Tab-separated table of C-alpha atoms in Angstrom:
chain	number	residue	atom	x	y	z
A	1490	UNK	CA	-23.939	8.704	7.339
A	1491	UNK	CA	-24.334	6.915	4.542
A	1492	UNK	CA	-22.003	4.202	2.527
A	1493	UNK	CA	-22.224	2.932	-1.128
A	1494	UNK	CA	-19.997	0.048	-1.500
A	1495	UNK	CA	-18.886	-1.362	-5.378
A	1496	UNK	CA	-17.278	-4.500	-5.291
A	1497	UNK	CA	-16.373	-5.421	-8.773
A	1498	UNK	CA	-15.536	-8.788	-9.178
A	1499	UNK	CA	-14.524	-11.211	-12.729
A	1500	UNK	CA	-17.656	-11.889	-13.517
A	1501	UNK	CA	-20.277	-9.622	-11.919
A	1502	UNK	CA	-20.937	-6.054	-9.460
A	1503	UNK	CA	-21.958	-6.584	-6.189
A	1504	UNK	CA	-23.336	-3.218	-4.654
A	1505	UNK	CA	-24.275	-1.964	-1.011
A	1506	UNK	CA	-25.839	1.747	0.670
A	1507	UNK	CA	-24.914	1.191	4.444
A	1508	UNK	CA	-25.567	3.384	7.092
A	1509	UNK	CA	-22.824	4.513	8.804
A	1510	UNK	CA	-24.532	4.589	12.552
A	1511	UNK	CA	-24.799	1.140	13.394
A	1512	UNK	CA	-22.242	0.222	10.441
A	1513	UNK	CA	-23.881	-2.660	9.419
A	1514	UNK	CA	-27.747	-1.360	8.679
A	1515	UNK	CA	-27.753	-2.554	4.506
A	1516	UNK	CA	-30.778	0.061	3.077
A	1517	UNK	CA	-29.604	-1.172	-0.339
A	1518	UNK	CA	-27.824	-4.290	-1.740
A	1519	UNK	CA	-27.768	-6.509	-4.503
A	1520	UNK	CA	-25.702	-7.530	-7.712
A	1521	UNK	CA	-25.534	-7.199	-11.562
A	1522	UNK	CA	-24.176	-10.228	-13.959
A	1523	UNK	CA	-24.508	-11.946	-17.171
A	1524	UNK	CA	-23.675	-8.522	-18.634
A	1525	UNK	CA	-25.700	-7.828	-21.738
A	1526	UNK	CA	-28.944	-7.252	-23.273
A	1527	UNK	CA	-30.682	-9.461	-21.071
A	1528	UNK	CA	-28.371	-8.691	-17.716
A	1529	UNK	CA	-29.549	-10.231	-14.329
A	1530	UNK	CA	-30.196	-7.542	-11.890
A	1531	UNK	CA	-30.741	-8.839	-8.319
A	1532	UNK	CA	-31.836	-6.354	-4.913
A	1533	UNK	CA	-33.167	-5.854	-2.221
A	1534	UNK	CA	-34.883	-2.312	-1.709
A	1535	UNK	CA	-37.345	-1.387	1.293
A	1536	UNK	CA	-37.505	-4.875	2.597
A	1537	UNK	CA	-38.107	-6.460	-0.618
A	1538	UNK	CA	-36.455	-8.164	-2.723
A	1539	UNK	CA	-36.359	-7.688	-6.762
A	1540	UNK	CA	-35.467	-9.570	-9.318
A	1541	UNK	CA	-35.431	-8.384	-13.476
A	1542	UNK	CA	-33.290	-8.313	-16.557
A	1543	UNK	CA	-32.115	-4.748	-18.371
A	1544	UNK	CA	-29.654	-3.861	-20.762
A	1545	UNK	CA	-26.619	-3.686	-19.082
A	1546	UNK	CA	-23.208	-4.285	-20.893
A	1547	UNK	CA	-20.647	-4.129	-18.408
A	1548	UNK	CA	-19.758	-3.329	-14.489
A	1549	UNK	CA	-19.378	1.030	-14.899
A	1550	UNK	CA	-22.793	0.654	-16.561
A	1551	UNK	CA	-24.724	-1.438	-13.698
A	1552	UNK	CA	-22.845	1.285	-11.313
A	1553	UNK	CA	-24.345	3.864	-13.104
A	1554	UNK	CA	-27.820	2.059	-12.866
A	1555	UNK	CA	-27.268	1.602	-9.139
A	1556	UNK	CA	-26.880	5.392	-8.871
A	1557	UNK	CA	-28.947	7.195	-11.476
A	1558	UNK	CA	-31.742	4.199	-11.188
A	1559	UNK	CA	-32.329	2.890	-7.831
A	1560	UNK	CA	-30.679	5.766	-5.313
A	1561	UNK	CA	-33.141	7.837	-6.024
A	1562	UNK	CA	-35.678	5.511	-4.964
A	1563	UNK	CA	-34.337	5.382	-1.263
A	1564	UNK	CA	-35.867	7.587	1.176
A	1565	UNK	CA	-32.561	8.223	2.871
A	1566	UNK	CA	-30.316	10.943	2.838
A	1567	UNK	CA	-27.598	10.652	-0.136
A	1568	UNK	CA	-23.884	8.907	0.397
A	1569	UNK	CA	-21.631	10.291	2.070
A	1570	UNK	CA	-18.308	8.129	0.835
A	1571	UNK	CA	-18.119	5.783	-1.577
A	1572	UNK	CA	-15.425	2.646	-1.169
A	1573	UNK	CA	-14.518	0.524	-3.696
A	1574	UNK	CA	-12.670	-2.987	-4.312
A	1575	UNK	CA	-9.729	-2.998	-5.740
A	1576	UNK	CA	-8.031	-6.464	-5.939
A	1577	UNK	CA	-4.395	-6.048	-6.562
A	1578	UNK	CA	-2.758	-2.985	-3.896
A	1579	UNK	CA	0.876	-4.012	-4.543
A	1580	UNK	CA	2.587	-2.066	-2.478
A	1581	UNK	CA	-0.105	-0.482	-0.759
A	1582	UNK	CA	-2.012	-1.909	2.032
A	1583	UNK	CA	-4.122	0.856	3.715
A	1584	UNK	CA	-7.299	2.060	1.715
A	1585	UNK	CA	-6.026	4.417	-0.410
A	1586	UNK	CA	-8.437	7.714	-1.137
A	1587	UNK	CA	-9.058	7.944	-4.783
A	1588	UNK	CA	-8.296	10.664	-6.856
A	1589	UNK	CA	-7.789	10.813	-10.824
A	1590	UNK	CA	-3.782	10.994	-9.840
A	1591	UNK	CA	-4.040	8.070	-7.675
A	1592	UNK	CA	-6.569	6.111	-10.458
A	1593	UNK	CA	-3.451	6.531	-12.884
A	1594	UNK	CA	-1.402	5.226	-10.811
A	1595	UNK	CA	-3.688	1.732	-10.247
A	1596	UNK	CA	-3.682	1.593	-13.955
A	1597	UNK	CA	-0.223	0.145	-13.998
A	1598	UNK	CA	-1.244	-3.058	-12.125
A	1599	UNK	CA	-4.077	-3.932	-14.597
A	1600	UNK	CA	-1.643	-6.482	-16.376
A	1601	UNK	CA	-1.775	-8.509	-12.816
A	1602	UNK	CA	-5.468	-8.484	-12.235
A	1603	UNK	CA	-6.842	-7.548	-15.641
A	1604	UNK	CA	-10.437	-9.366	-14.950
A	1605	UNK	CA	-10.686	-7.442	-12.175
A	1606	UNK	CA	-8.470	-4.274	-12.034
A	1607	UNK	CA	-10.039	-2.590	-15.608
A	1608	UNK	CA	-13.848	-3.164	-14.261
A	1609	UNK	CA	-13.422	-1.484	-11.113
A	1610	UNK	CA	-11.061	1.163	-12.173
A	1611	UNK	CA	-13.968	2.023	-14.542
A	1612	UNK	CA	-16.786	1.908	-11.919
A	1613	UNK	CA	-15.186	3.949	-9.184
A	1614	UNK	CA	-14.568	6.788	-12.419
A	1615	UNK	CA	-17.931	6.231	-13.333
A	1616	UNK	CA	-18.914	6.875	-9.699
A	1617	UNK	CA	-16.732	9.579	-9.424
A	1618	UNK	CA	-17.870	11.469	-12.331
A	1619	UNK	CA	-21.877	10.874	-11.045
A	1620	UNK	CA	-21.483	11.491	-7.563
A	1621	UNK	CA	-18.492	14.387	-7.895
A	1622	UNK	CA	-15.893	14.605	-6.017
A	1623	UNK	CA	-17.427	16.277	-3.184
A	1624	UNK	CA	-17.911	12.301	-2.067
A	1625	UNK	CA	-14.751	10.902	-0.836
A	1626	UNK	CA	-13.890	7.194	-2.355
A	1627	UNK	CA	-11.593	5.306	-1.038
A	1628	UNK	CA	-9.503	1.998	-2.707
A	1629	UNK	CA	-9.335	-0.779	-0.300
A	1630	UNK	CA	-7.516	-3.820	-1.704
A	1631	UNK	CA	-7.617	-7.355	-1.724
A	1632	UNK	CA	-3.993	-7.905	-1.016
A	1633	UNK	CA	-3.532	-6.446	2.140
A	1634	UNK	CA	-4.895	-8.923	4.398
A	1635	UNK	CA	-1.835	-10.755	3.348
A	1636	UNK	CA	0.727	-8.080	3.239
A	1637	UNK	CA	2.446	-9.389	5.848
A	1638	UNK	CA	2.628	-13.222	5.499
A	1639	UNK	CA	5.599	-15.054	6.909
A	1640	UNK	CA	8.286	-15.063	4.469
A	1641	UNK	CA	8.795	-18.657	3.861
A	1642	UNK	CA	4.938	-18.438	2.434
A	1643	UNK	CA	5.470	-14.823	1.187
A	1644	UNK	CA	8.412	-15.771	-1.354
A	1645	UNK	CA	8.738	-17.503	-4.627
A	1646	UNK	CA	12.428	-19.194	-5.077
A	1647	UNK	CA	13.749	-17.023	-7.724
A	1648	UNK	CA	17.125	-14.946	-7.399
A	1649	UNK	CA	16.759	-11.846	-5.110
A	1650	UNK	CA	17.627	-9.256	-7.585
A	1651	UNK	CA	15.379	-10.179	-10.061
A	1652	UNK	CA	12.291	-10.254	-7.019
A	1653	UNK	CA	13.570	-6.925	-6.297
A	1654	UNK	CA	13.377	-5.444	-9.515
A	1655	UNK	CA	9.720	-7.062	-10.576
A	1656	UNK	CA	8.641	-6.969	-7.133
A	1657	UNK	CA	8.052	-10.607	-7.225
A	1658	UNK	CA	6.288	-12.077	-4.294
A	1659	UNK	CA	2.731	-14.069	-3.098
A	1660	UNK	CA	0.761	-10.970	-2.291
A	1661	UNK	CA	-2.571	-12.846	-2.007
A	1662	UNK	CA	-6.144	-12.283	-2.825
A	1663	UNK	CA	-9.483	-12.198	-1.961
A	1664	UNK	CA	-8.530	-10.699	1.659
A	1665	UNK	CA	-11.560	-9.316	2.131
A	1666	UNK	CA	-13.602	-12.234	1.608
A	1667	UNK	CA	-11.131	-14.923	3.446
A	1668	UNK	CA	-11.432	-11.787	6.620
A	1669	UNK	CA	-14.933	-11.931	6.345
A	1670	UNK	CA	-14.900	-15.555	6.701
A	1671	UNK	CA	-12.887	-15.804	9.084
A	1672	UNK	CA	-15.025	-13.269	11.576
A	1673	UNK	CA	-17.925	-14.614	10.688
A	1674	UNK	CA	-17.520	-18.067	11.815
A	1675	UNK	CA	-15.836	-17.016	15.114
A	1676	UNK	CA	-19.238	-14.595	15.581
A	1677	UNK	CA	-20.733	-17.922	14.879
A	1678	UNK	CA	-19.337	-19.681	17.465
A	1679	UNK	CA	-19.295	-16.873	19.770
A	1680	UNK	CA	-15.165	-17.323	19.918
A	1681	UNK	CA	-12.311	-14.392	20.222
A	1682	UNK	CA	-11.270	-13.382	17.299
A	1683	UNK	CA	-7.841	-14.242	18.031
A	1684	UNK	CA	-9.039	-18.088	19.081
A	1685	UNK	CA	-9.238	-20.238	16.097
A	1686	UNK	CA	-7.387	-22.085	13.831
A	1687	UNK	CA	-9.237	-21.589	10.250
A	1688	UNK	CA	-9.067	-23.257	6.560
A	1689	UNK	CA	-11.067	-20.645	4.549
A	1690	UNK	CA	-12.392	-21.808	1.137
A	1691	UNK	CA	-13.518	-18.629	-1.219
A	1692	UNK	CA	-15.138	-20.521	-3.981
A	1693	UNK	CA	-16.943	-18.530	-6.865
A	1694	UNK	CA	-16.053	-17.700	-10.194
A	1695	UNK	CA	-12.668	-16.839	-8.399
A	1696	UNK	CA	-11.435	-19.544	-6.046
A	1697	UNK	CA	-8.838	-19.639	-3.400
A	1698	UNK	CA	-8.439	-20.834	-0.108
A	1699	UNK	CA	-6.746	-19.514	3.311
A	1700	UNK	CA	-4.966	-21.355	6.445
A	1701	UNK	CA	-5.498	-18.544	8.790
A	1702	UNK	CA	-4.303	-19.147	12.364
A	1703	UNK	CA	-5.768	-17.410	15.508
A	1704	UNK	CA	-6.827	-14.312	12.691
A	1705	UNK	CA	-3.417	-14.011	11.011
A	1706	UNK	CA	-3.323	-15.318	8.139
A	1707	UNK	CA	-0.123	-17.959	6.867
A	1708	UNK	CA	-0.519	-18.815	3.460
A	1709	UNK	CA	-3.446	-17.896	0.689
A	1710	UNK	CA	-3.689	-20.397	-2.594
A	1711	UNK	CA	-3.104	-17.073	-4.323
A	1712	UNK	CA	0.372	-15.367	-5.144
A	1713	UNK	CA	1.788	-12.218	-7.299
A	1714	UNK	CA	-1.153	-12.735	-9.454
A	1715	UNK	CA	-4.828	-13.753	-9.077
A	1716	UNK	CA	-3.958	-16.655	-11.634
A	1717	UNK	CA	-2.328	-19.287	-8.577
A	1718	UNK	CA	-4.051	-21.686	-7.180
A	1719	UNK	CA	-7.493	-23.734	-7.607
A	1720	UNK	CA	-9.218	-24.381	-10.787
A	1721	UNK	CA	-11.649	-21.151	-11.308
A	1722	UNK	CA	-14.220	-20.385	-13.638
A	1723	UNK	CA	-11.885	-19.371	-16.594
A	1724	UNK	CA	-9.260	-19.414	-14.507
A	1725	UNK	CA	-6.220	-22.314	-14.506
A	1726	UNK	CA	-4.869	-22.009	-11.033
A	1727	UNK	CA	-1.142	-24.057	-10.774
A	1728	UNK	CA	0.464	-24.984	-14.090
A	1729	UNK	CA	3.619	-26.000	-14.169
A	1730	UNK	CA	5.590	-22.936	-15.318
A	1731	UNK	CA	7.167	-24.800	-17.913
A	1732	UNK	CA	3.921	-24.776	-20.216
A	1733	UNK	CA	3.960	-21.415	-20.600
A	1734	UNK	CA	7.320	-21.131	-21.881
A	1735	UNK	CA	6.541	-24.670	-24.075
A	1736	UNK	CA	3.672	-22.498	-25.774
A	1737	UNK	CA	5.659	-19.149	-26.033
A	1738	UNK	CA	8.326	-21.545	-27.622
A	1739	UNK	CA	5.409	-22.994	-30.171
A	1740	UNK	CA	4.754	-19.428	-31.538
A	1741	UNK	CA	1.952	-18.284	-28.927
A	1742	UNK	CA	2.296	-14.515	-28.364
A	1743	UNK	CA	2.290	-13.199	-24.916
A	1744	UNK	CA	-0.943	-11.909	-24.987
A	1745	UNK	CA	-2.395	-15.028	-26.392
A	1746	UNK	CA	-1.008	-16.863	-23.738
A	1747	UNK	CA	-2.594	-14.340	-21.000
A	1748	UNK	CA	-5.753	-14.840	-22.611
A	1749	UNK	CA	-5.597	-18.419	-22.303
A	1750	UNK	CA	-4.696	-18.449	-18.348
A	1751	UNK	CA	-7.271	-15.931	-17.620
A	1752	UNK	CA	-10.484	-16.402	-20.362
A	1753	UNK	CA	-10.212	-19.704	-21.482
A	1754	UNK	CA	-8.841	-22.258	-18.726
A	1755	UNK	CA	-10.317	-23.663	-15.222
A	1756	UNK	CA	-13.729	-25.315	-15.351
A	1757	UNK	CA	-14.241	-23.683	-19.085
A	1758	UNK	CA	-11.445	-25.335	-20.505
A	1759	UNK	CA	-11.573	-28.308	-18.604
A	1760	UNK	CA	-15.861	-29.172	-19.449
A	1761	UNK	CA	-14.876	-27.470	-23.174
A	1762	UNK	CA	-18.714	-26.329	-22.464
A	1763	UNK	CA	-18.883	-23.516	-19.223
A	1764	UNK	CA	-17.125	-22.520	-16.314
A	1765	UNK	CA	-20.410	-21.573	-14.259
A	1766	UNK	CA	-20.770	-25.069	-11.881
A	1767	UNK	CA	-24.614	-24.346	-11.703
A	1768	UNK	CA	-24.177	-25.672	-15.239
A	1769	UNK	CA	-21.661	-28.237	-14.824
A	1770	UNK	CA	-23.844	-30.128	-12.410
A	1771	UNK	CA	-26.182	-30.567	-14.696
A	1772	UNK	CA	-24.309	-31.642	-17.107
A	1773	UNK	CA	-22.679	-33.531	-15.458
A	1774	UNK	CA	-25.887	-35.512	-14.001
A	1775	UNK	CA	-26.304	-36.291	-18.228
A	1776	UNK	CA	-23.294	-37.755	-18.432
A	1777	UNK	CA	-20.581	-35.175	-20.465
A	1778	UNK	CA	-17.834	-36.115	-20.157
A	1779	UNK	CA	-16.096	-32.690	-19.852
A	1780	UNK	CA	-18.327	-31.409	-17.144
A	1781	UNK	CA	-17.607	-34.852	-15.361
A	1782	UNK	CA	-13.387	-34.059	-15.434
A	1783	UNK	CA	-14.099	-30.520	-15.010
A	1784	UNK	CA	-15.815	-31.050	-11.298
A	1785	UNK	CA	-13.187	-34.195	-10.657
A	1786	UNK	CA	-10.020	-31.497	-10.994
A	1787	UNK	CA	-11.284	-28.683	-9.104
A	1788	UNK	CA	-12.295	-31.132	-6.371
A	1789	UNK	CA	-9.073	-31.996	-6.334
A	1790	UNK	CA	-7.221	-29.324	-6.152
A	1791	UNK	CA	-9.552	-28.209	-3.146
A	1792	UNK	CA	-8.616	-31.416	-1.549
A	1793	UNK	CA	-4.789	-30.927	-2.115
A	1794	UNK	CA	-4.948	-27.057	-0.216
A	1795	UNK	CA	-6.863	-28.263	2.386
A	1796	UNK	CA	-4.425	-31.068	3.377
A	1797	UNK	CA	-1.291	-28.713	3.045
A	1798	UNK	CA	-3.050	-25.941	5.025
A	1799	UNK	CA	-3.865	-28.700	8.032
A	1800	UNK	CA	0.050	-28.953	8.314
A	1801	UNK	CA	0.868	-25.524	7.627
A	1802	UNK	CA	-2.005	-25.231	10.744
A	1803	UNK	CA	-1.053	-27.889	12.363
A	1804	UNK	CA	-4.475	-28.728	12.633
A	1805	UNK	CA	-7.583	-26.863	12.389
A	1806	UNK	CA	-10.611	-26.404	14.396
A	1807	UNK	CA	-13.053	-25.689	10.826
A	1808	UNK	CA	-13.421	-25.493	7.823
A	1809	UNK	CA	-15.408	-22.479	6.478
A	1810	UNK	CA	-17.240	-22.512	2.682
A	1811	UNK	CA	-18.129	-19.145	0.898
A	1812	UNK	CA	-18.578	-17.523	-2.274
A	1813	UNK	CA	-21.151	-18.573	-4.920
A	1814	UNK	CA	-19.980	-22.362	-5.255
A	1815	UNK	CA	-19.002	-22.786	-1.755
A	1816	UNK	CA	-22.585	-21.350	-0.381
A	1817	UNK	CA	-24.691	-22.839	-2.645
A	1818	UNK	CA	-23.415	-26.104	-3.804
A	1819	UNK	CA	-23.999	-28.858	-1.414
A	1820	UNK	CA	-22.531	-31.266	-4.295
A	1821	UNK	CA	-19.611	-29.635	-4.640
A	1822	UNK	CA	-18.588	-29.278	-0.747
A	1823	UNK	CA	-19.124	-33.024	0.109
A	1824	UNK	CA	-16.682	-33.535	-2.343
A	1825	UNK	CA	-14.299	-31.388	-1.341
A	1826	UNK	CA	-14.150	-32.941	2.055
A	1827	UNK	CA	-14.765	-36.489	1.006
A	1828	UNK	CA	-11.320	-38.675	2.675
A	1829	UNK	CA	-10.900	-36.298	5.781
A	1830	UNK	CA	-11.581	-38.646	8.068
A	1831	UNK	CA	-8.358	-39.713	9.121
A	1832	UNK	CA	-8.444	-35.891	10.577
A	1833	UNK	CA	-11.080	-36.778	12.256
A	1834	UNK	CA	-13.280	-34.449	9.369
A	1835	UNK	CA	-17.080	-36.090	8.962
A	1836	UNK	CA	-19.303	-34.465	7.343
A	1837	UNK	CA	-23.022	-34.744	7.839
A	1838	UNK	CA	-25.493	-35.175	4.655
A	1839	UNK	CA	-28.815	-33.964	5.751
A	1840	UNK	CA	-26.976	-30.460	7.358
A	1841	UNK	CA	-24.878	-30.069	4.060
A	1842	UNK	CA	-27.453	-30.792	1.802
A	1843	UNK	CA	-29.823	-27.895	4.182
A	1844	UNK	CA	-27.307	-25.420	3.688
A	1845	UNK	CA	-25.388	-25.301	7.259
A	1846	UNK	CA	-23.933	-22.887	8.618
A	1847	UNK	CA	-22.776	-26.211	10.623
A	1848	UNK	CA	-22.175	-28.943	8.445
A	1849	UNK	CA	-20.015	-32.120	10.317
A	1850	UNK	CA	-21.521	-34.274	12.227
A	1851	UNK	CA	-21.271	-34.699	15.991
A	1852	UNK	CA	-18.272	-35.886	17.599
A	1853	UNK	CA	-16.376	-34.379	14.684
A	1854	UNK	CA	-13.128	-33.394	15.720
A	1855	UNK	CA	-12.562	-30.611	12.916
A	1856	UNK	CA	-15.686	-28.638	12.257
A	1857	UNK	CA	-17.135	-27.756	8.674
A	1858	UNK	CA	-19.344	-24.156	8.253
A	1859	UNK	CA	-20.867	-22.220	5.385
A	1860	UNK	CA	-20.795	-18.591	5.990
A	1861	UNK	CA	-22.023	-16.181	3.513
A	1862	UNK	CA	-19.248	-13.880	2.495
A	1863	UNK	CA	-19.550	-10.212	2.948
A	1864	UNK	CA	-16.948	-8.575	1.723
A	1865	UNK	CA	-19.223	-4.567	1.104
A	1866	UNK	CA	-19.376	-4.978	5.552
A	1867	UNK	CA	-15.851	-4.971	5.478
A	1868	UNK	CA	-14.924	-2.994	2.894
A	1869	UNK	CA	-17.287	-0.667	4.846
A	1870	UNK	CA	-15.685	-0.390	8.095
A	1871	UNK	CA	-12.039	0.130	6.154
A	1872	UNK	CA	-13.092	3.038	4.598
A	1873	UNK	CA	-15.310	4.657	7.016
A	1874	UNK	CA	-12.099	4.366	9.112
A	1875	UNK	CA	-9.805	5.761	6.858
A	1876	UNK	CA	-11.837	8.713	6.424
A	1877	UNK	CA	-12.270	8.854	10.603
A	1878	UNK	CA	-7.999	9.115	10.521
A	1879	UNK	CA	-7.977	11.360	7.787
A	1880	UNK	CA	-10.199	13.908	9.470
């Protein structure tokens, strides 16, 4: 049996054909971004990896590349389920098996997640509408790794009956990834699952981090909306609520304001230039200014979580990178640790500048890992087992 995983993030679609039987087996995966004329379309097919540009304007259409385009090319047998990403649940914290009822009903939580909620609620109907509906597709959300944080983490201090009525609370994102994290460095270290005291650090266009104790999670940088937090790509992460009433106050509309938060904040509005930190490195190596405050801030703010989720913890036995900036930017993770040694956190050059997984240095009494996130394995396994209780 056969998978094909969508994972539809802010900025880009991240795709995967799984078999089924050892779960795990990727026959296809890869990702589409820089949506456009001149789109970047990344994947490895057969063994081999490919690399080219095509016209590509948004996340439905690179689905409908994925399965028009390259399925065909596979000599395996068709998919057999399709499960998709779906950031915000709310409520709902099972994977949820999508039909155009149930897609409706998502549509009402696009004003929490809009960078993400409107491109996969367009892929998985584009899916739907190539594949048929023969194919079972299943929702599995973000949120519900954290659906059932304590409360003290899980509440915002605002009257009850107005959190009742608005359903008001931290639901936390970017479960999947933190989860994947998580199980990946205690496969790593060849540790129960249920052993380790982790500080997960998703760090990619979208940024958040996780203090996840012996695999139950305690607190995510993340609350009712994607928007909390660190310092994204276009994203602000904590404000000080009383800005946005300041600028509702000064004549901004609503919707100018939520286009502000979620388009035009974070690293973009910080460097005034980009919010990709590929870019801001380099320009930041010339000297601009912007990029130079940009990479200061959301260094920072890293800095800040990490040394609230070491008492929330009480400690932690590592500190796990992933995501685009957290895999890939050596820079950018020496910096984030930089002052940790009073926790008895040292971090080794030479092993963070090669990559890891095992960055600190001996005798380091907190440990420091990169571990690639895979979010499509465990999106995998939540569906496939859904369908498993539904049959």
């Amino acid at each position: 049996m056969a998978i094909l995983v969508f994972n539809a993030g802010s900025a880009t679609l991240k795709f995967a054909l799984l078999a089924r039987k050892p779960l795990g087996e990727v026959v296809l995966g890869g990702s589409a971004e820089r949506f456009g004329a001149g789109a970047q379309l990344r994947y490895t097919l057969d063994g081999r990896t490919h690399e080219h540009q095509a016209s590509i304007g948004d996340p439905a259409q690179a689905a409908a590349y994925v399965i028009e385009q390259l399925l065909p090319k596979l000599q395996f047998a068709p998919p057999q389920l399709v499960a998709h990403r779906f950031v915000h649940g709310g409520s709902l914290h099972r994977p949820l098996r999508l039909q155009a009822r149930r897609l409706a009903e998502l549509e009402a939580l696009v004003p929490l997640a809009p960078l993400h909620m409107k491109p996969a609620l367009a892929v998985a109907r584009c899916a739907g509408q190539l594949l048929g509906e023969s194919i079972p597709a299943y929702a599995v959300f973000d949120t519900a790794y954290f659906h059932q944080l304590p409360a003290a983490a899980q509440q915002y201090a605002l009257p009850e009956a107005v959190r009742r009525q608005h359903a008001l609370r931290r639901y936390g994102f970017h479960g999947l990834a933190h989860r994947s994290l998580y199980e990946g460095y205690c496969r790593a270290q060849q540790a129960p699952e249920r052993s380790a005291r982790v500080i997960s650090l998703q760090l990619g266009n979208g940024c958040s981090a996780a203090a996840i104790d012996r695999g139950t999670p305690l607190d995510c940088s993340m609350g009712f909306t994607p928007l909390e937090g660190l310092v994204m790509g276009t994203r602000a992460g904590d404000i000080d609520p009383g800005i946005v009433l300041q600028l509702l106050r000064a004549g901004m509309s609503v919707d100018e304001v939520d286009d502000m938060l979620q388009r035009r904040s974070g690293l973009l509005g910080l460097s005034g230039e980009t919010g990709d930190m590929r870019r801001l490195l380099q320009l930041e190596h010339d000297g601009h200014a912007g990029a130079c405050l940009a990479i200061e801030v959301f260094c920072q703010r890293v800095r800040k979580y990490i040394g609230a989720y070491l008492a929330v913890l009480g400690g932690a036995d590592a500190i796990v990178f992933g995501g685009g900036i957290g895999e890939h930017a050596a820079e950018i993770r020496s910096r984030c640790l930089r002052g940790f040694e009073w926790a008895g956190l040292c971090v080794d050059s030479a092993r963070n500048r090669s990559g890891g997984p095992r960055i600190h240095a001996d005798g380091s009494r907190i440990g420091a890992h990169v571990i690639h996130t895979d979010e499509e394995r465990v999106i995998a396994a939540d569906a496939a087992a859904a369908l498993s209780e539904e049959n």
